[in-house]
mmCIF file of C-alpha atoms and ligand atoms in Angstrom:
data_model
loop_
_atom_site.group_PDB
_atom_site.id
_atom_site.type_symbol
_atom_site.label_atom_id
_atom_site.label_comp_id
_atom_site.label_asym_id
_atom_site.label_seq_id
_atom_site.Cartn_x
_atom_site.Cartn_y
_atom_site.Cartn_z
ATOM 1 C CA UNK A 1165 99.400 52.228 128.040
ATOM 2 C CA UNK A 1166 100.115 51.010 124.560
ATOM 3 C CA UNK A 1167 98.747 52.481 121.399
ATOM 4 C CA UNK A 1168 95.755 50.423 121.126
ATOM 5 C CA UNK A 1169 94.343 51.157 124.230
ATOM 6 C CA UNK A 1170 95.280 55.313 123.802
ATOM 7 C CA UNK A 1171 92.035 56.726 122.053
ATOM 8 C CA UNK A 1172 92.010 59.701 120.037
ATOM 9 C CA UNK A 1173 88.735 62.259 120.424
ATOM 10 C CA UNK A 1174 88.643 65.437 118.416
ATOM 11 C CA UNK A 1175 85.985 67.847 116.979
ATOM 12 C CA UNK A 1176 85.184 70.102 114.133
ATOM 13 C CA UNK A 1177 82.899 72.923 114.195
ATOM 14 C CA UNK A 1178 80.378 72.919 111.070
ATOM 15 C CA UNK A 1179 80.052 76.701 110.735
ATOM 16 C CA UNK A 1180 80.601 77.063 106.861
ATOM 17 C CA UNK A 1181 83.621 77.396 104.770
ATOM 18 C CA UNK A 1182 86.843 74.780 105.884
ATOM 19 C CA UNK A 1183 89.858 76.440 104.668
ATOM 20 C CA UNK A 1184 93.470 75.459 104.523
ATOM 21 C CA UNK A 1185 94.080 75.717 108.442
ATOM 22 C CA UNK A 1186 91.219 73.718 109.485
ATOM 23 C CA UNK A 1187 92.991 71.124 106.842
ATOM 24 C CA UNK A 1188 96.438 72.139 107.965
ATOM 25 C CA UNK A 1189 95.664 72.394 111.545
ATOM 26 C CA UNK A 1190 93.623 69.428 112.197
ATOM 27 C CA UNK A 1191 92.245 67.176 109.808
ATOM 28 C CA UNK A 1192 95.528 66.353 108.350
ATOM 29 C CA UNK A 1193 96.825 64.874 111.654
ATOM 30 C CA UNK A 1194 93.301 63.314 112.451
ATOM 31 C CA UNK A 1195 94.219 61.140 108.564
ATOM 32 C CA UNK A 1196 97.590 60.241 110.342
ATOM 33 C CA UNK A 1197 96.603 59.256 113.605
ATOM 34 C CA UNK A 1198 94.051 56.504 112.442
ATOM 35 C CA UNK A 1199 97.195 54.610 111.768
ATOM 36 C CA UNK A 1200 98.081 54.402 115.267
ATOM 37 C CA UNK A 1201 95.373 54.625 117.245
ATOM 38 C CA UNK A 1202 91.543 54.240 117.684
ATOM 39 C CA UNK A 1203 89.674 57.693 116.654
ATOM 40 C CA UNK A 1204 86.785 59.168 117.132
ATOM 41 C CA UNK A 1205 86.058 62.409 114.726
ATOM 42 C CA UNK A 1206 83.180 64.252 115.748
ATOM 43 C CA UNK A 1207 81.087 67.232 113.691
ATOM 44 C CA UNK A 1208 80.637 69.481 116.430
ATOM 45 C CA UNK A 1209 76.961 70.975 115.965
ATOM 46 C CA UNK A 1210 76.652 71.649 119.552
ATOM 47 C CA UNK A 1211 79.095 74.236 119.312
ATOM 48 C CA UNK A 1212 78.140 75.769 116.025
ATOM 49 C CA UNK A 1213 75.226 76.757 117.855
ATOM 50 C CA UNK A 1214 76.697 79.313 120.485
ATOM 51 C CA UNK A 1215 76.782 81.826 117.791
ATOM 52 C CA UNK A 1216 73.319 82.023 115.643
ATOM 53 C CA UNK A 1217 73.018 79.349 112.530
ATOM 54 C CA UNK A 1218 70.829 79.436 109.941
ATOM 55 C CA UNK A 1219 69.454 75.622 110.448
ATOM 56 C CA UNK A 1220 69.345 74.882 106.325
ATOM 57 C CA UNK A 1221 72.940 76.105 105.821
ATOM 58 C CA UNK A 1222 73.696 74.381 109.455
ATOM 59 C CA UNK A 1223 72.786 70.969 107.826
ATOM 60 C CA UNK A 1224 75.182 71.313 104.948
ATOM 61 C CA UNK A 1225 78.017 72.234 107.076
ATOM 62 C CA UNK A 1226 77.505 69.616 108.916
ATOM 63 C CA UNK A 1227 77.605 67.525 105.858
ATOM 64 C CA UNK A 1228 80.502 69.442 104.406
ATOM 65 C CA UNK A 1229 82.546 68.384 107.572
ATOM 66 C CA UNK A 1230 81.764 64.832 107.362
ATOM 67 C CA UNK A 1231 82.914 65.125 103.824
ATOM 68 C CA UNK A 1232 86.281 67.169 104.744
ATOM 69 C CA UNK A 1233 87.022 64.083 107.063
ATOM 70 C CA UNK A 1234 86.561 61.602 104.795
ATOM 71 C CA UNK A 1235 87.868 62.995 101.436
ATOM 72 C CA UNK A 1236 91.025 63.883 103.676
ATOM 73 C CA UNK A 1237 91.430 60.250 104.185
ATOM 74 C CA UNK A 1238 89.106 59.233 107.409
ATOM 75 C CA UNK A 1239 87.984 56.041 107.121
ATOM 76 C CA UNK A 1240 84.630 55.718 109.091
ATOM 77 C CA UNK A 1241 84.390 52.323 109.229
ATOM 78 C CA UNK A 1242 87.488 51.614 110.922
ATOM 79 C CA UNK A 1243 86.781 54.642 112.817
ATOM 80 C CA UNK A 1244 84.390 56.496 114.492
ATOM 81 C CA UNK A 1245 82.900 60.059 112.150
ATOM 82 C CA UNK A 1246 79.593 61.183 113.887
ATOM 83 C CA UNK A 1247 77.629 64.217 114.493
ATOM 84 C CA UNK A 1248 77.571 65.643 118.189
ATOM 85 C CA UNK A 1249 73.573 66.134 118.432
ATOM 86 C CA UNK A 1250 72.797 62.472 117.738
ATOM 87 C CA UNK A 1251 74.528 61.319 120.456
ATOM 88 C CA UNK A 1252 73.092 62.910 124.092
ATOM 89 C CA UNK A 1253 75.134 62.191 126.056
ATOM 90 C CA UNK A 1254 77.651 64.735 125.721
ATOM 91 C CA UNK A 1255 75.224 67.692 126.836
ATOM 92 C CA UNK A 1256 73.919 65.661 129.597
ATOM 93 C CA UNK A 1257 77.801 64.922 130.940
ATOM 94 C CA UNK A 1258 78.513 68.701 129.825
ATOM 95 C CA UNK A 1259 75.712 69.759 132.374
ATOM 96 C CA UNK A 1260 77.195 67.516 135.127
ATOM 97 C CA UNK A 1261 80.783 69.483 134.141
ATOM 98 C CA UNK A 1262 79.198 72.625 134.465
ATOM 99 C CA UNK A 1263 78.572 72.227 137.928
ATOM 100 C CA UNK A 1264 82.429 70.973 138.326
ATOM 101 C CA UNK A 1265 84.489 73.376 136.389
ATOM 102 C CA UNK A 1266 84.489 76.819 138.527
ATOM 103 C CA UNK A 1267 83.349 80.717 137.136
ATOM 104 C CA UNK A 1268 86.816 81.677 137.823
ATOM 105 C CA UNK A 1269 88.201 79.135 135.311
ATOM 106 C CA UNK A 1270 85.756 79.789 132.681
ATOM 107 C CA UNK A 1271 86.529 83.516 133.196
ATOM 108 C CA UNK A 1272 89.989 83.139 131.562
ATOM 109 C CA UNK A 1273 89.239 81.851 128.387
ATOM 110 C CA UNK A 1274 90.744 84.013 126.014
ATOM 111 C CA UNK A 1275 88.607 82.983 123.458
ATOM 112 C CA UNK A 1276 85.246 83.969 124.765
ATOM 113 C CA UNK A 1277 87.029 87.316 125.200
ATOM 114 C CA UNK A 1278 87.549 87.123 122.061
ATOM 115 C CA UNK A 1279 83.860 85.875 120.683
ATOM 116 C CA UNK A 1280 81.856 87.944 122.609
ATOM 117 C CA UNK A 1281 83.820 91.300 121.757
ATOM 118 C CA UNK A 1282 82.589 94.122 123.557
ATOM 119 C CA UNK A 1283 78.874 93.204 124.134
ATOM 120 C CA UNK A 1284 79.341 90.341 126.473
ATOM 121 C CA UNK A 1285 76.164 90.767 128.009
ATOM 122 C CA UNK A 1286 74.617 89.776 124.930
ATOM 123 C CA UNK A 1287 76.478 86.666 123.973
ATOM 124 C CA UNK A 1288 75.190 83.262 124.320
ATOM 125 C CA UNK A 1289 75.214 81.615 128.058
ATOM 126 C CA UNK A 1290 76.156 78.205 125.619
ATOM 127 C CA UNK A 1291 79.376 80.358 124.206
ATOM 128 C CA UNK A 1292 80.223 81.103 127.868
ATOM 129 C CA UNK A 1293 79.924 77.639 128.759
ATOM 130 C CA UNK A 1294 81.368 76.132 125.555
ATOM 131 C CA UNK A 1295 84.774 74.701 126.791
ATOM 132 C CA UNK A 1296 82.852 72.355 129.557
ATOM 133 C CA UNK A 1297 80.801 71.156 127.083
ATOM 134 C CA UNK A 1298 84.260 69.938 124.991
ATOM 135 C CA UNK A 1299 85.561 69.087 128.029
ATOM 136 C CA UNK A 1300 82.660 66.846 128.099
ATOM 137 C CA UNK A 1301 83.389 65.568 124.476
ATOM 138 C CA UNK A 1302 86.516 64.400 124.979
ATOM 139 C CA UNK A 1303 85.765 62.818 128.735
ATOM 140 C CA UNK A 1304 83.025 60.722 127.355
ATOM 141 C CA UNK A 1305 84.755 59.115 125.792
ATOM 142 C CA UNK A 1306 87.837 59.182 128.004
ATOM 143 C CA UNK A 1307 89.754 60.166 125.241
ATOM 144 C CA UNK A 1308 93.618 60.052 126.017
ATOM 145 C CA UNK A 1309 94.734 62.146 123.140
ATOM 146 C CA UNK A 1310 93.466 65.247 121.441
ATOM 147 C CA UNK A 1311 94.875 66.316 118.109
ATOM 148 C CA UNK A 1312 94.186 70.581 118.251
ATOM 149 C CA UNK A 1313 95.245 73.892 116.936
ATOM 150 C CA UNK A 1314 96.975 75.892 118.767
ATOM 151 C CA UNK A 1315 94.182 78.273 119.616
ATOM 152 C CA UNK A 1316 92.513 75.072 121.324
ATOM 153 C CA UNK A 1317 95.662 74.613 124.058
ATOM 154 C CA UNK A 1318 93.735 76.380 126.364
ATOM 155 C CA UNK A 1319 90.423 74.974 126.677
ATOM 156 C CA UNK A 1320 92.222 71.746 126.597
ATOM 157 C CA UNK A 1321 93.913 72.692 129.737
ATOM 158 C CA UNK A 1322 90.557 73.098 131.238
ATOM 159 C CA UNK A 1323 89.824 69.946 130.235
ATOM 160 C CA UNK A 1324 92.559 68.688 132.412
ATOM 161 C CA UNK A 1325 91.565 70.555 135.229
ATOM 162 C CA UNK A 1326 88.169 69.685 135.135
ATOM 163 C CA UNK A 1327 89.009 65.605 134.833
ATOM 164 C CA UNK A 1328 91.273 66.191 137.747
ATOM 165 C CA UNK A 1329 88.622 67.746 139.993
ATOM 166 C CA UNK A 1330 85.932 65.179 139.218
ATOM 167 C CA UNK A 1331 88.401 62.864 140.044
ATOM 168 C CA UNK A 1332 89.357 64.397 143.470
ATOM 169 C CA UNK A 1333 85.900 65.399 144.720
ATOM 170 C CA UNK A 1334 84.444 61.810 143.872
ATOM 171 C CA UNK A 1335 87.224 59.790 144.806
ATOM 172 C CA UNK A 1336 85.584 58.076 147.452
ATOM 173 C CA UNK A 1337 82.924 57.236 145.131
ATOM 174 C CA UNK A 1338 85.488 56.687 142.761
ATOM 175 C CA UNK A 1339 86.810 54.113 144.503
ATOM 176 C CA UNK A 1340 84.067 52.390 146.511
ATOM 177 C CA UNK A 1341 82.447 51.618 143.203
ATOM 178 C CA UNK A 1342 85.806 50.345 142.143
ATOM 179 C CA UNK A 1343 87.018 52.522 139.128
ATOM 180 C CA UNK A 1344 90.536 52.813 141.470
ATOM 181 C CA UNK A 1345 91.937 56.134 141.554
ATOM 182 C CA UNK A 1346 91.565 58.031 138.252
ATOM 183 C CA UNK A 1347 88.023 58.068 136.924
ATOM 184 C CA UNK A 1348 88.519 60.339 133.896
ATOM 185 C CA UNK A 1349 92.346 60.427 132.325
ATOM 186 C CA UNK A 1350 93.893 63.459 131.288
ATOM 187 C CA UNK A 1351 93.687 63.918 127.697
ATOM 188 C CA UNK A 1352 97.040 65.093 126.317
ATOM 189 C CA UNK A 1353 97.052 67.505 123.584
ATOM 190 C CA UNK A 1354 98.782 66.806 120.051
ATOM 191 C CA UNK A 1355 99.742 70.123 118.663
ATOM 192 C CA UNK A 1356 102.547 69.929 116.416
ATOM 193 C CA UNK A 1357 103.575 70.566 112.730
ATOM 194 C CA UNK A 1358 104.862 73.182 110.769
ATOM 195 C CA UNK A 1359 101.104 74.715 109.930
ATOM 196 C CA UNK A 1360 99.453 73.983 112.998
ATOM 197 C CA UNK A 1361 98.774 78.026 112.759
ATOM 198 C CA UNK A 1362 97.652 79.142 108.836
ATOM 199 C CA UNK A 1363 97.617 82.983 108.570
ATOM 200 C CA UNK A 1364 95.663 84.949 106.088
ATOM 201 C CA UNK A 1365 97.398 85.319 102.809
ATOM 202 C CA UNK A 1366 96.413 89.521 103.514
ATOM 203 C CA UNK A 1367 97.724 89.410 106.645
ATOM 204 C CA UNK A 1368 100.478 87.426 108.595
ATOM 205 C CA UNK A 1369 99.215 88.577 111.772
ATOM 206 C CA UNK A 1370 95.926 87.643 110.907
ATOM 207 C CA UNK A 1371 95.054 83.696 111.859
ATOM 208 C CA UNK A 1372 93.231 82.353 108.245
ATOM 209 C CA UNK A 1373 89.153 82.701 109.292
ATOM 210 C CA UNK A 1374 86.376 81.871 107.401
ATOM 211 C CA UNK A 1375 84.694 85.075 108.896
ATOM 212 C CA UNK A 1376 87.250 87.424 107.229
ATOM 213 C CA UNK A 1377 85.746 89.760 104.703
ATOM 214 C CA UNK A 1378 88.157 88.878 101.840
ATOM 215 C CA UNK A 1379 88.218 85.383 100.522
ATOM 216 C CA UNK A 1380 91.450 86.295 98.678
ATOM 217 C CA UNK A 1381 92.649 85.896 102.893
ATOM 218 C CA UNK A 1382 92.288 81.984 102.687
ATOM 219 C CA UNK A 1383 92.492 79.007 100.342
ATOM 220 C CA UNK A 1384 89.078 76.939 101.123
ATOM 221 C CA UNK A 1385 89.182 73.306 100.999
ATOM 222 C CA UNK A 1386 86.364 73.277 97.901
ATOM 223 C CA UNK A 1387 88.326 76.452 95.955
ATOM 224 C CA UNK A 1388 89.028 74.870 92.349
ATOM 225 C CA UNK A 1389 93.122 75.237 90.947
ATOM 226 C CA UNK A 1390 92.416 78.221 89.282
ATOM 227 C CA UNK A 1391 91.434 80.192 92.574
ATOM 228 C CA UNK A 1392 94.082 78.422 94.374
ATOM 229 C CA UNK A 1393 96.527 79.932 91.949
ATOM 230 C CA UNK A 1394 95.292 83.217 91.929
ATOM 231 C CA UNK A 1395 94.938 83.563 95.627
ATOM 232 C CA UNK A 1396 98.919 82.643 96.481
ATOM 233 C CA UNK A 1397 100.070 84.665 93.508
ATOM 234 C CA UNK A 1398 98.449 87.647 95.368
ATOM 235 C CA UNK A 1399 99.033 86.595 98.498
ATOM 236 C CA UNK A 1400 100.731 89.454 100.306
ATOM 237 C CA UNK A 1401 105.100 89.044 100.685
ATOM 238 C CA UNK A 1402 107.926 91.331 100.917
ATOM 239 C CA UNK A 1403 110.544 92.905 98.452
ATOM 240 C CA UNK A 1404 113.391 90.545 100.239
ATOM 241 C CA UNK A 1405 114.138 87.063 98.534
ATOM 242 C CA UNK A 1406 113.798 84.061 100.726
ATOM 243 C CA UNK A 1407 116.119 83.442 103.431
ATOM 244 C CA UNK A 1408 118.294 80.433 103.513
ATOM 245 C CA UNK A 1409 118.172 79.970 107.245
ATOM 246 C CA UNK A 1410 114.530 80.241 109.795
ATOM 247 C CA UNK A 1411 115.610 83.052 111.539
ATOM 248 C CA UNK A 1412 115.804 85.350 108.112
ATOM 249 C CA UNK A 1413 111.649 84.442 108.655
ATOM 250 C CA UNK A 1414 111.660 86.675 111.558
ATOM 251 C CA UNK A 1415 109.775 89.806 111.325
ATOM 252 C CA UNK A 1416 108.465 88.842 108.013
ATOM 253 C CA UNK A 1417 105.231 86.806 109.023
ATOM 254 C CA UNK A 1418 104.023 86.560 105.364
ATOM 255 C CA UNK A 1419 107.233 84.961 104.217
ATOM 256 C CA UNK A 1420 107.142 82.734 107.254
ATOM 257 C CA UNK A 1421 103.388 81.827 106.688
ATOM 258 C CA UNK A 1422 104.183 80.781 102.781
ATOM 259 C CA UNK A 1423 107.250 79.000 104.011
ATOM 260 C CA UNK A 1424 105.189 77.027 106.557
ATOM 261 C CA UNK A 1425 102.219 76.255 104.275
ATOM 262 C CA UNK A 1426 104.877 75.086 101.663
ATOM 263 C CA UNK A 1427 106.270 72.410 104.810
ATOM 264 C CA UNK A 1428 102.992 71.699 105.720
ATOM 265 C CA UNK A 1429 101.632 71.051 102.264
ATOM 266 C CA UNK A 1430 104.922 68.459 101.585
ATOM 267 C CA UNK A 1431 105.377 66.796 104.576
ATOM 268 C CA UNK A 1432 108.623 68.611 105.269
ATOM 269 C CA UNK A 1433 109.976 70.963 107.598
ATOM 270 C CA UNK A 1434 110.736 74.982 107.165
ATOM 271 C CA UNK A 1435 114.643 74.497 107.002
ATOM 272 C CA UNK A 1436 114.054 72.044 104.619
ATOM 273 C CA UNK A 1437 111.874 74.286 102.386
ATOM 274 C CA UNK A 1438 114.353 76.976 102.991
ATOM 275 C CA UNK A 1439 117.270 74.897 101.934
ATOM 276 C CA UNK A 1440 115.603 74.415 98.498
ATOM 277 C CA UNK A 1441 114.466 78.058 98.026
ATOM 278 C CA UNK A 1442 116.790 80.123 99.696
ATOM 279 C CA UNK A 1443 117.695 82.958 97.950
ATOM 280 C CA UNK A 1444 114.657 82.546 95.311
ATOM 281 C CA UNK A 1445 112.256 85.276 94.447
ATOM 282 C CA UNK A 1446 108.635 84.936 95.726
ATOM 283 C CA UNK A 1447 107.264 84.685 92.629
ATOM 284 C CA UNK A 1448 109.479 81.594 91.639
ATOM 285 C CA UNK A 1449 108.585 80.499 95.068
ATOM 286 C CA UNK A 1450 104.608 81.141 94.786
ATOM 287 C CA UNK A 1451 104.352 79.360 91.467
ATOM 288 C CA UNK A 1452 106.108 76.421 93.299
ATOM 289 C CA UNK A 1453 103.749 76.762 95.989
ATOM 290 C CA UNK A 1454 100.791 76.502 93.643
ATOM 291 C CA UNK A 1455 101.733 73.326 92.005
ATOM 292 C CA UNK A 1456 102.294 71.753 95.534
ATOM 293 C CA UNK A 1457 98.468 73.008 96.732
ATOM 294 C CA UNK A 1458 96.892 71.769 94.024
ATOM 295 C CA UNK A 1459 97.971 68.730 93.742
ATOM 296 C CA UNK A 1460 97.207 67.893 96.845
ATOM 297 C CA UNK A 1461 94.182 69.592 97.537
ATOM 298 C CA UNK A 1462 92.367 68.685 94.449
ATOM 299 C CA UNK A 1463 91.852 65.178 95.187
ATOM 300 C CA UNK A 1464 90.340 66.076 98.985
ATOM 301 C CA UNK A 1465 88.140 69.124 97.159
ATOM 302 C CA UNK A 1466 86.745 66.459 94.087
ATOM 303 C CA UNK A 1467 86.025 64.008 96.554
ATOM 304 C CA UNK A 1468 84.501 66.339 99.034
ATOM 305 C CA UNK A 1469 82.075 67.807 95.942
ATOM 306 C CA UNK A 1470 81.318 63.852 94.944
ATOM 307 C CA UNK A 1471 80.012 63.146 98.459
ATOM 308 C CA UNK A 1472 78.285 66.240 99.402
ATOM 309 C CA UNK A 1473 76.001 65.326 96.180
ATOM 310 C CA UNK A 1474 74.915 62.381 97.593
ATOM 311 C CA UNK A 1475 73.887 63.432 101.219
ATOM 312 C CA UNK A 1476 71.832 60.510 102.044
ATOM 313 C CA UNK A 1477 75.010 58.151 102.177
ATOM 314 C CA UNK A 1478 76.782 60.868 104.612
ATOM 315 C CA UNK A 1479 73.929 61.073 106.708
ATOM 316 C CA UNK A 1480 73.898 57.501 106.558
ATOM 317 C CA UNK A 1481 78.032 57.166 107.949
ATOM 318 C CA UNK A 1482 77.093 59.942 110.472
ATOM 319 C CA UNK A 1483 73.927 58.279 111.998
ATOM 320 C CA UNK A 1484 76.097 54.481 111.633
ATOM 321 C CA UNK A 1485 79.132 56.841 113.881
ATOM 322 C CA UNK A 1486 76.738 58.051 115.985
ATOM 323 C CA UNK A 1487 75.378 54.802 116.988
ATOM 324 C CA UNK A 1488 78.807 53.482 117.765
ATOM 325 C CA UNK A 1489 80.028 56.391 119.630
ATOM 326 C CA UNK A 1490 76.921 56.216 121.829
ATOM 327 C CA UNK A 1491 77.452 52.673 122.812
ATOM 328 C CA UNK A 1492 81.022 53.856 124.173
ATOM 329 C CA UNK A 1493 79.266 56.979 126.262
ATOM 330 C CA UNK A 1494 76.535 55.452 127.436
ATOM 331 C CA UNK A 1495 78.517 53.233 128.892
ATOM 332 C CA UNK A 1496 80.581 55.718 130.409
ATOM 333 C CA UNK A 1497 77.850 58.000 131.323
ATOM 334 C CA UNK A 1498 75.887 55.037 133.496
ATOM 335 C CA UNK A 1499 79.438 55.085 135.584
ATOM 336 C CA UNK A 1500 79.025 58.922 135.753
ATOM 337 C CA UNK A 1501 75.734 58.850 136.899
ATOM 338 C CA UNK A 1502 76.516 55.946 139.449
ATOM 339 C CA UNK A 1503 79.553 58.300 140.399
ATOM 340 C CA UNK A 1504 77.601 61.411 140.756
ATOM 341 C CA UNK A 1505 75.528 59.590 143.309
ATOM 342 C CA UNK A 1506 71.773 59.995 140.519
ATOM 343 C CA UNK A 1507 69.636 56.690 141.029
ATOM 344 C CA UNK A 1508 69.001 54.949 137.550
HETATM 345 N N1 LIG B 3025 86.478 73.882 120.156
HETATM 346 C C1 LIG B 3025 87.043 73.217 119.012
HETATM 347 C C2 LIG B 3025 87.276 74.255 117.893
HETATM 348 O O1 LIG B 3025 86.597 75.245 117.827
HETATM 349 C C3 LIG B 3025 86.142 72.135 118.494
HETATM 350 C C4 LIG B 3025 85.913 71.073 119.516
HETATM 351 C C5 LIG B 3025 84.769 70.851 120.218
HETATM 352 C C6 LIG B 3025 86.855 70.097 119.924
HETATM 353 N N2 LIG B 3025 84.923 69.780 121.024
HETATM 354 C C7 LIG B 3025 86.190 69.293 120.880
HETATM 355 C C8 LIG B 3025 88.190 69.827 119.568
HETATM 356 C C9 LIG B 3025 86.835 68.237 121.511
HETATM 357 C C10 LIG B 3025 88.829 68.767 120.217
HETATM 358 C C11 LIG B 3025 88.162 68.000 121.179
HETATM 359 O O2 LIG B 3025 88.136 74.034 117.070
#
C-alpha cells in the first residue's frame, strides 16, 4: 500500500485543559503526518462524556481542541478536523462492535481499572465500553494508521482484535458480497518520539494530567511565557548535574523527563541533548529549557487564543469536517450494515 492510500485516524478528548503531553504526545505527530498521508483529526466528545461534563464548559473544549489542532499546524482543508457527535455513525458502528468485542477483552483494560477506581459499580456503562466505541472510530474509517500515546497501545490492540474477529465471523459475507478477505484492516499504531510520555514537573512518576491538583505539575498549551518560566524553574530535579550519557538518566525520572521534553521540544534526540548539556547544572539547563518552550509554544498558544475568540468560524471548520468525514463512513457503514446481514 503506498502512502496515499494509508489513512491516518486519531482522536482527542475535549475534557478541559491540553497541556504539554497532549502537544508532545499527539498533536505534534498528527502536524507531521499530514505531510505524508491523508488525516482525519477528530474532537472526541463521545468520549468526554463517560465521565460527567458540564455541557457549557463541554462546548469550549471542544472548541479549544479544534483550536489546539489547528494552531499546532493542522490544516483542515487539506484534511479532515471534525467533532465526533456530528457524525453518527461512529456510535451506531460502536454498537455493532459491542456485540463483537468479548467481556473478557474489555475486562483487561487497564485503564478502566484505572478510571473507575474503587467504585466500579458506579462508573459509567459508556466508560466500560469506551475502547469499542474507538475501535469504532478508527474502523469507520478504516484507518490504517493511528498516531497514540503510549497509554493508548492497549486499546489499540483491541482494536486489532476486534477488526480481526469481524473479519473472521463475517467472512462468508465478507466475501460473497465481494469485499475479498479483509473487511476492516488492522490499524497500526504510531507511537514514537522522545516525549511520547510527559511527566509532571512535581513528579517523574506521575504522567502530566490535567486532573492533577497542582498546575505548577504541567505546562498547558494556553499558559503565557511568564508561567512557562516559572513552572520549569520549579520544576522538581536532583542535586546531581546532568549526565553526559542516557543511562546517567536512570533512576532520576525528573532529570530524564526535562531531558526528554528538551528533545521533544527541538526535534532532537536525548543523547543529543545530553551531548550539549552534559555536565551542566539544572538551573543552566532549565533556563535553556525555557527559551526553547516558549518559543515554540507561543505561536500555537496566540493562535489558539485568536481562534477560540471567534467560535463561529471553528464551528464552522468542524461542521465543514464533519460533513466530509461522514461521506467516508456512511459509505463504509452501508457495507457494514450489508455485512451484518440489517436490510436497508
Ligand atoms: N482514547 C483516546 C485518548 O483518550 C482518544 C481517542 C478516541 C482516540 N478515539 C480514538 C485516539 C481513535 C486514537 C484513535 O487519548
Amino acid at each position: 500500500m503506498n502512502q496515499s492510500e494509508q489513512r491516518v485516524f486519531s482522536g482527542v478528548q475535549p475534557t478541559g485543559n491540553l497541556h504539554l503531553g497532549n502537544y508532545l504526545g499527539a498533536i505534534v505527530k498528527f502536524v507531521e503526518l499530514q505531510e505524508t498521508h491523508n488525516c482525519i483529526y477528530c474532537v472526541v466528545d463521545l468520549h468526554a462524556i463517560t465521565v460527567p461534563q458540564k455541557p457549557e464548559e463541554l462546548r469550549s473544549s471542544i472548541r479549544e481542541v479544534a483550536a489546539a489542532f489547528i494552531g499546532a499546524g493542522v490544516d483542515p482543508c487539506k484534511h479532515i478536523v471534525f467533532n465526533q457527535s456530528q457524525v453518527a455513525e461512529h456510535a451506531e458502528l460502536g454498537w455493532v462492535l459491542n456485540c463483537v468485542a468479548r467481556i473478557g477483552w474489555l475486562n483487561r483494560m487497564t485503564q478502566f481499572k484505572e478510571k473507575a477506581g474503587k467504585d466500579r459499580e458506579n462508573a459509567s456503562v459508556g466508560l466500560y465500553t469506551y475502547p469499542t466505541l474507538m475501535a469504532a472510530d478508527i474502523l469507520l474509517y478504516k484507518a490504517t494508521h493511528v498516531p497514540v500515546g503510549d497509554d493508548q497501545k492497549q486499546h489499540l490492540e483491541l482494536a486489532r482484535d476486534v477488526a480481526q474477529k469481524f473479519n473472521n465471523d463475517f467472512a462468508q459475507s465478507i466475501a460473497a458480497l465481494g469485499y475479498g478477505e479483509v473487511f476492516f484492516p488492522q490499524p497500526e499504531p504510531l507511537i514514537q518520539g522522545p516525549a511520547t510520555r510527559v511527566m509532571s514537573l512535581r513528579d517523574g512518576a506521575k504522567k502530566m494530567s490535567k486532573s492533577d491538583p497542582s498546575d505548577y505539575s504541567r505546562i498547558n498549551l494556553t499558559d503565557t511565557p511568564e508561567a512557562i518560566a516559572q513552572k520549569v524553574r520549579k520544576a522538581k530535579t536532583d542535586p546531581e548535574p546532568l549526565p553526559s550519557e542516557v543511562d546517567g538518566l536512570s533512576g532520576r525520572a525528573e532529570a530524564d523527563n526535562l531531558v526528554g521534553i528538551y528533545a521533544a521540544l527541538s526535534g532532537s534526540t536525548k543523547p543529543d541533548v545530553l551531548r550539549d548539556f552534559g555536565g551542566s547544572t539544572f538551573s543552566r539547563f532549565k533556563e535553556a529549557l525555557v527559551q526553547l518552550a516558549v518559543a515554540r509554544l507561543t505561536p500555537v498558544s496566540s493562535e489558539m487564543r485568536r481562534l477560540q475568540a471567534d467560535p463561529g468560524y471553528l464551528d464552522q471548520v468542524l461542521r465543514d469536517g464533519a460533513s466530509r468525514a461522514r461521506a467516508i463512513a456512511a459509505e463504509n457503514m452501508v457495507a457494514v450494515k450489508d455485512v451484518v446481514g440489517f436490510l436497508r
